[in-house]
PDB file of C-alpha atoms in Angstrom:
ATOM      1  CA  MET A1053     -46.263  -9.435 -13.180  1.00 44.00           C
ATOM      2  CA  ALA A1054     -44.325  -7.749 -15.944  1.00 50.00           C
ATOM      3  CA  ASP A1055     -44.699  -8.855 -19.526  1.00 63.00           C
ATOM      4  CA  LYS A1056     -41.976 -11.371 -20.380  1.00 73.00           C
ATOM      5  CA  ALA A1057     -41.427  -9.655 -23.733  1.00 74.00           C
ATOM      6  CA  GLU A1058     -39.862  -6.799 -21.749  1.00 79.00           C
ATOM      7  CA  TRP A1059     -37.320  -9.263 -20.383  1.00 81.00           C
ATOM      8  CA  VAL A1060     -35.956 -10.114 -23.848  1.00 81.00           C
ATOM      9  CA  VAL A1061     -32.791  -8.272 -24.905  1.00 80.00           C
ATOM     10  CA  ASP A1062     -30.905  -9.047 -28.115  1.00 77.00           C
ATOM     11  CA  GLY A1063     -32.491 -12.488 -28.404  1.00 81.00           C
ATOM     12  CA  PHE A1064     -31.867 -13.459 -24.757  1.00 81.00           C
ATOM     13  CA  GLN A1065     -34.805 -13.870 -22.382  1.00 84.00           C
ATOM     14  CA  PHE A1066     -33.894 -12.985 -18.812  1.00 80.00           C
ATOM     15  CA  GLY A1067     -35.478 -14.253 -15.610  1.00 80.00           C
ATOM     16  CA  THR A1068     -35.899 -10.895 -13.890  1.00 83.00           C
ATOM     17  CA  GLN A1069     -36.549  -7.299 -14.829  1.00 84.00           C
ATOM     18  CA  GLN A1070     -33.265  -6.234 -13.184  1.00 86.00           C
ATOM     19  CA  ASP A1071     -31.244  -8.659 -15.326  1.00 85.00           C
ATOM     20  CA  ALA A1072     -33.001  -7.401 -18.456  1.00 84.00           C
ATOM     21  CA  GLU A1073     -32.194  -3.776 -17.488  1.00 88.00           C
ATOM     22  CA  LEU A1074     -28.551  -4.699 -16.927  1.00 87.00           C
ATOM     23  CA  ALA A1075     -28.457  -6.342 -20.363  1.00 85.00           C
ATOM     24  CA  ARG A1076     -30.041  -3.250 -21.978  1.00 89.00           C
ATOM     25  CA  ASN A1077     -27.385  -1.055 -20.379  1.00 90.00           C
ATOM     26  CA  GLU A1078     -24.684  -3.353 -21.680  1.00 88.00           C
ATOM     27  CA  GLN A1079     -26.262  -3.264 -25.148  1.00 88.00           C
ATOM     28  CA  LEU A1080     -26.125   0.562 -25.102  1.00 91.00           C
ATOM     29  CA  ARG A1081     -22.437   0.434 -24.112  1.00 89.00           C
ATOM     30  CA  ILE A1082     -21.756  -2.014 -26.926  1.00 88.00           C
ATOM     31  CA  GLU A1083     -23.509   0.222 -29.467  1.00 90.00           C
ATOM     32  CA  ARG A1084     -21.422   3.224 -28.348  1.00 90.00           C
ATOM     33  CA  LEU A1085     -18.224   1.186 -28.526  1.00 86.00           C
ATOM     34  CA  GLU A1086     -19.021  -0.145 -31.980  1.00 87.00           C
ATOM     35  CA  GLU A1087     -19.565   3.407 -33.291  1.00 88.00           C
ATOM     36  CA  LYS A1088     -15.995   4.313 -32.337  1.00 87.00           C
ATOM     37  CA  LEU A1089     -14.305   0.930 -32.732  1.00 85.00           C
ATOM     38  CA  ASP A1090     -12.276   0.217 -35.852  1.00 83.00           C
ATOM     39  CA  TYR A1091     -12.330  -3.570 -36.300  1.00 81.00           C
ATOM     40  CA  GLN A1092      -9.423  -3.340 -38.756  1.00 84.00           C
ATOM     41  CA  ASN A1093      -7.173  -1.898 -36.014  1.00 84.00           C
ATOM     42  CA  TYR A1094      -6.268  -5.011 -34.014  1.00 82.00           C
ATOM     43  CA  GLU A1095      -4.432  -3.014 -31.347  1.00 85.00           C
ATOM     44  CA  MET A1096      -7.578  -0.999 -30.623  1.00 86.00           C
ATOM     45  CA  VAL A1097      -9.734  -4.153 -30.571  1.00 85.00           C
ATOM     46  CA  GLY A1098      -7.206  -5.820 -28.244  1.00 85.00           C
ATOM     47  CA  ALA A1099      -7.150  -2.829 -25.894  1.00 86.00           C
ATOM     48  CA  VAL A1100     -10.963  -2.710 -25.674  1.00 87.00           C
ATOM     49  CA  TYR A1101     -11.074  -6.486 -25.168  1.00 86.00           C
ATOM     50  CA  LYS A1102      -8.481  -6.461 -22.351  1.00 88.00           C
ATOM     51  CA  LYS A1103     -10.027  -3.451 -20.614  1.00 89.00           C
ATOM     52  CA  ALA A1104     -13.492  -5.049 -20.727  1.00 87.00           C
ATOM     53  CA  LEU A1105     -12.090  -8.274 -19.245  1.00 86.00           C
ATOM     54  CA  ASN A1106     -10.023  -6.588 -16.531  1.00 88.00           C
ATOM     55  CA  ASN A1107     -12.814  -4.246 -15.419  1.00 86.00           C
ATOM     56  CA  ARG A1108     -15.542  -6.905 -15.655  1.00 85.00           C
ATOM     57  CA  VAL A1109     -17.642  -4.525 -17.715  1.00 85.00           C
ATOM     58  CA  PHE A1110     -19.960  -7.208 -19.084  1.00 85.00           C
ATOM     59  CA  LYS A1111     -21.932  -9.555 -16.871  1.00 86.00           C
ATOM     60  CA  THR A1112     -24.806 -10.755 -19.071  1.00 87.00           C
ATOM     61  CA  PRO A1113     -24.927 -12.985 -22.142  1.00 87.00           C
ATOM     62  CA  VAL A1114     -25.347  -9.862 -24.283  1.00 86.00           C
ATOM     63  CA  GLY A1115     -21.972  -8.603 -23.095  1.00 86.00           C
ATOM     64  CA  TYR A1116     -20.383 -12.042 -23.378  1.00 86.00           C
ATOM     65  CA  ASP A1117     -21.586 -12.247 -26.965  1.00 88.00           C
ATOM     66  CA  PHE A1118     -19.821  -8.951 -27.738  1.00 87.00           C
ATOM     67  CA  LEU A1119     -16.655 -10.165 -26.008  1.00 85.00           C
ATOM     68  CA  LYS A1120     -16.762 -13.355 -28.071  1.00 88.00           C
ATOM     69  CA  LYS A1121     -17.081 -11.243 -31.224  1.00 88.00           C
ATOM     70  CA  LEU A1122     -13.984  -9.247 -30.217  1.00 86.00           C
ATOM     71  CA  GLN A1123     -12.132 -12.453 -29.367  1.00 86.00           C
ATOM     72  CA  ARG A1124     -12.874 -13.960 -32.802  1.00 87.00           C
ATOM     73  CA  ARG A1125     -11.725 -10.755 -34.487  1.00 86.00           C
ATOM     74  CA  LEU A1126      -8.470 -10.876 -32.517  1.00 83.00           C
ATOM     75  CA  GLN A1127      -7.976 -14.538 -33.414  1.00 83.00           C
ATOM     76  CA  GLU A1128      -8.393 -13.724 -37.105  1.00 81.00           C
ATOM     77  CA  GLY A1129      -5.678 -11.094 -37.037  1.00 77.00           C
ATOM     78  CA  ALA A1130      -3.453 -12.620 -34.366  1.00 68.00           C
ATOM     79  CA  LEU A1131       0.173 -13.312 -35.066  1.00 59.00           C
ATOM     80  CA  VAL A1132       1.376 -16.900 -34.717  1.00 55.00           C
ATOM     81  CA  GLY A1133       2.199 -17.611 -31.067  1.00 60.00           C
ATOM     82  CA  THR A1134       0.147 -14.701 -29.745  1.00 71.00           C
ATOM     83  CA  GLU A1135      -2.144 -15.857 -26.978  1.00 77.00           C
ATOM     84  CA  ILE A1136      -5.527 -14.201 -26.536  1.00 80.00           C
ATOM     85  CA  GLU A1137      -7.029 -14.184 -23.038  1.00 80.00           C
ATOM     86  CA  ASN A1138     -10.052 -16.373 -22.430  1.00 80.00           C
ATOM     87  CA  ILE A1139     -13.336 -14.816 -21.368  1.00 80.00           C
ATOM     88  CA  PRO A1140     -13.885 -15.482 -17.662  1.00 77.00           C
ATOM     89  CA  VAL A1141     -17.419 -16.489 -16.686  1.00 76.00           C
ATOM     90  CA  TYR A1142     -18.200 -15.535 -13.115  1.00 72.00           C
ATOM     91  CA  GLY A1143     -21.518 -17.382 -12.820  1.00 69.00           C
ATOM     92  CA  VAL A1144     -21.682 -20.937 -11.452  1.00 60.00           C
ATOM     93  CA  TYR A1145     -23.892 -23.283 -13.423  1.00 58.00           C
ATOM     94  CA  SER A1146     -23.102 -26.742 -12.053  1.00 60.00           C
ATOM     95  CA  MET A1147     -24.804 -26.150  -8.712  1.00 53.00           C
ATOM     96  CA  ARG A1148     -28.235 -25.533 -10.170  1.00 51.00           C
ATOM     97  CA  GLU A1149     -30.826 -28.191  -9.500  1.00 53.00           C
ATOM     98  CA  SER A1150     -32.967 -27.463 -12.514  1.00 52.00           C
ATOM     99  CA  ALA A1151     -32.732 -25.716 -15.848  1.00 53.00           C
ATOM    100  CA  ASN A1152     -34.925 -22.799 -14.806  1.00 59.00           C
ATOM    101  CA  GLN A1153     -33.894 -21.782 -11.318  1.00 62.00           C
ATOM    102  CA  THR A1154     -35.334 -18.275 -11.637  1.00 62.00           C
ATOM    103  CA  VAL A1155     -38.856 -19.555 -12.247  1.00 58.00           C
ATOM    104  CA  GLU A1156     -38.550 -21.890  -9.258  1.00 65.00           C
ATOM    105  CA  ARG A1157     -37.328 -19.007  -7.090  1.00 64.00           C
ATOM    106  CA  ILE A1158     -40.286 -16.839  -8.121  1.00 60.00           C
ATOM    107  CA  GLN A1159     -42.752 -19.666  -7.502  1.00 61.00           C
ATOM    108  CA  ALA A1160     -41.163 -20.369  -4.119  1.00 62.00           C
ATOM    109  CA  SER A1161     -41.526 -16.737  -3.122  1.00 61.00           C
ATOM    110  CA  ARG A1162     -45.272 -16.895  -3.825  1.00 62.00           C
ATOM    111  CA  LYS A1163     -45.816 -19.835  -1.465  1.00 60.00           C
ATOM    112  CA  PRO A1164     -46.922 -18.825   2.011  1.00 58.00           C
ATOM    113  CA  ILE A1165     -44.070 -18.978   4.445  1.00 58.00           C
ATOM    114  CA  LYS A1166     -44.731 -21.245   7.387  1.00 62.00           C
ATOM    115  CA  LYS A1167     -43.934 -19.707  10.697  1.00 63.00           C
ATOM    116  CA  GLU A1168     -41.578 -21.873  12.647  1.00 66.00           C
ATOM    117  CA  LYS A1169     -41.929 -22.291  16.361  1.00 65.00           C
ATOM    118  CA  PRO A1170     -39.202 -20.494  18.226  1.00 63.00           C
ATOM    119  CA  LYS A1171     -36.487 -22.901  19.270  1.00 66.00           C
ATOM    120  CA  GLN A1172     -36.010 -23.529  22.945  1.00 65.00           C
ATOM    121  CA  GLU A1173     -32.956 -21.666  24.046  1.00 67.00           C
ATOM    122  CA  PHE A1174     -30.430 -23.075  26.496  1.00 69.00           C
ATOM    123  CA  PHE A1175     -31.282 -20.344  28.987  1.00 71.00           C
ATOM    124  CA  SER A1176     -34.779 -18.963  29.196  1.00 84.00           C
ATOM    125  CA  ARG A1177     -35.437 -15.380  30.225  1.00 87.00           C
ATOM    126  CA  LYS A1178     -36.405 -16.403  33.764  1.00 88.00           C
ATOM    127  CA  THR A1179     -33.261 -18.482  34.166  1.00 89.00           C
ATOM    128  CA  SER A1180     -31.143 -15.589  32.970  1.00 90.00           C
ATOM    129  CA  ILE A1181     -32.748 -13.211  35.477  1.00 92.00           C
ATOM    130  CA  LEU A1182     -32.250 -15.687  38.334  1.00 93.00           C
ATOM    131  CA  VAL A1183     -28.600 -16.237  37.403  1.00 93.00           C
ATOM    132  CA  ASN A1184     -28.018 -12.466  37.281  1.00 95.00           C
ATOM    133  CA  ILE A1185     -29.625 -11.989  40.713  1.00 97.00           C
ATOM    134  CA  GLY A1186     -27.448 -14.780  42.119  1.00 97.00           C
ATOM    135  CA  LEU A1187     -24.319 -13.194  40.661  1.00 97.00           C
ATOM    136  CA  LEU A1188     -25.271  -9.807  42.100  1.00 97.00           C
ATOM    137  CA  ALA A1189     -25.741 -11.404  45.537  1.00 97.00           C
ATOM    138  CA  LEU A1190     -22.268 -12.991  45.266  1.00 96.00           C
ATOM    139  CA  VAL A1191     -20.694  -9.644  44.362  1.00 96.00           C
ATOM    140  CA  LEU A1192     -22.358  -7.960  47.335  1.00 95.00           C
ATOM    141  CA  LEU A1193     -21.185 -10.802  49.605  1.00 94.00           C
ATOM    142  CA  MET A1194     -17.612 -10.393  48.340  1.00 89.00           C
ATOM    143  CA  PHE A1195     -17.726  -6.658  49.109  1.00 85.00           C
ATOM    144  CA  ALA A1196     -19.021  -7.374  52.622  1.00 87.00           C
ATOM    145  CA  ILE A1197     -16.282  -9.927  53.277  1.00 83.00           C
ATOM    146  CA  SER A1198     -13.547  -7.687  51.931  1.00 77.00           C
ATOM    147  CA  THR A1199     -14.595  -4.699  54.059  1.00 76.00           C
ATOM    148  CA  THR A1200     -14.849  -6.714  57.300  1.00 79.00           C
ATOM    149  CA  SER A1201     -11.762  -8.941  56.928  1.00 75.00           C
ATOM    150  CA  ALA A1202      -8.446  -8.216  58.651  1.00 69.00           C
ATOM    151  CA  ASN A1203      -6.438  -8.834  55.510  1.00 75.00           C
ATOM    152  CA  PRO A1204      -5.766  -5.729  53.433  1.00 73.00           C
ATOM    153  CA  THR A1205      -7.710  -5.440  50.214  1.00 72.00           C
ATOM    154  CA  ILE A1206      -7.979  -2.695  47.654  1.00 75.00           C
ATOM    155  CA  LEU A1207     -10.979  -1.357  49.519  1.00 69.00           C
ATOM    156  CA  ASN A1208      -9.480  -1.151  53.034  1.00 71.00           C
ATOM    157  CA  TYR A1209      -5.698  -1.376  52.682  1.00 77.00           C
ATOM    158  CA  GLU A1210      -5.072   2.159  53.910  1.00 84.00           C
ATOM    159  CA  ARG A1211      -7.056   1.656  57.127  1.00 82.00           C
ATOM    160  CA  VAL A1212      -5.451  -1.738  57.798  1.00 78.00           C
ATOM    161  CA  LEU A1213      -1.937  -0.366  57.278  1.00 83.00           C
ATOM    162  CA  GLN A1214      -2.621   2.622  59.529  1.00 89.00           C
ATOM    163  CA  ASN A1215      -3.928   0.295  62.238  1.00 87.00           C
ATOM    164  CA  ARG A1216      -0.821  -1.899  61.946  1.00 88.00           C
ATOM    165  CA  TYR A1217       1.529   1.065  62.194  1.00 92.00           C
ATOM    166  CA  ALA A1218      -0.412   2.444  65.159  1.00 95.00           C
ATOM    167  CA  GLU A1219      -0.217  -0.948  66.864  1.00 94.00           C
ATOM    168  CA  TRP A1220       3.549  -1.188  66.255  1.00 95.00           C
ATOM    169  CA  GLU A1221       4.023   2.340  67.552  1.00 95.00           C
ATOM    170  CA  GLN A1222       2.078   1.491  70.701  1.00 95.00           C
ATOM    171  CA  GLN A1223       4.165  -1.664  71.262  1.00 95.00           C
ATOM    172  CA  LEU A1224       7.378   0.319  70.803  1.00 96.00           C
ATOM    173  CA  SER A1225       6.162   2.985  73.236  1.00 95.00           C
ATOM    174  CA  GLU A1226       5.335   0.306  75.822  1.00 96.00           C
ATOM    175  CA  ARG A1227       8.781  -1.325  75.410  1.00 95.00           C
ATOM    176  CA  GLU A1228      10.509   2.030  75.703  1.00 94.00           C
ATOM    177  CA  GLN A1229       8.559   2.739  78.882  1.00 94.00           C
ATOM    178  CA  VAL A1230       9.573  -0.609  80.377  1.00 94.00           C
ATOM    179  CA  ILE A1231      13.236   0.001  79.442  1.00 93.00           C
ATOM    180  CA  ARG A1232      13.211   3.488  80.987  1.00 91.00           C
ATOM    181  CA  GLU A1233      11.719   2.169  84.216  1.00 91.00           C
ATOM    182  CA  LYS A1234      14.412  -0.523  84.444  1.00 90.00           C
ATOM    183  CA  GLU A1235      17.130   2.050  83.718  1.00 88.00           C
ATOM    184  CA  LYS A1236      15.792   4.285  86.526  1.00 87.00           C
ATOM    185  CA  ALA A1237      15.651   1.344  88.873  1.00 86.00           C
ATOM    186  CA  LEU A1238      19.273   0.405  88.065  1.00 85.00           C
ATOM    187  CA  LEU A1239      20.540   3.986  88.414  1.00 82.00           C
ATOM    188  CA  ILE A1240      18.883   4.494  91.770  1.00 77.00           C
ATOM    189  CA  ALA A1241      20.204   1.207  93.130  1.00 67.00           C
ATOM    190  CA  GLU A1242      23.774   2.150  92.382  1.00 62.00           C
TER     191      GLU A1242
END
């Protein structure tokens, strides 16, 4: 495990190496800003303050400390009635169960994880296979019924319609034949 002295940045001790690195990066940004920042120029201080708030540049206590310093400076030189934005804190503190959640998280990660038994599913693999086989059998049965039935379906509508038209044509031919025979019989009798 890393030395906890490495996790201290500007008087703040962090719970993880990543948080300490983030704070070091913020400290470097602050040092660069302070080299160029004129604290007597309230417009410049206000612009840096607003940009840092809007872009959420600072996320650690080191950055918040710098923002608080800028806020105090703006309050010193603020005109009466000028409102200075508050510093938004994006972390949630009220949901923590203890004062040192990071240590508890690290200790919890060291404990062996108990393997849980797999939960019984509603359908087992065998049941799923049997249901799929049953559904396949039903689909095949539906195809067999649709191909052998007299009613037209999407599979056999052309054949059924051709058979119907052929049947009607045959009936009409038979009727015409009967009518012609009767006409001949009537013409001969006259």
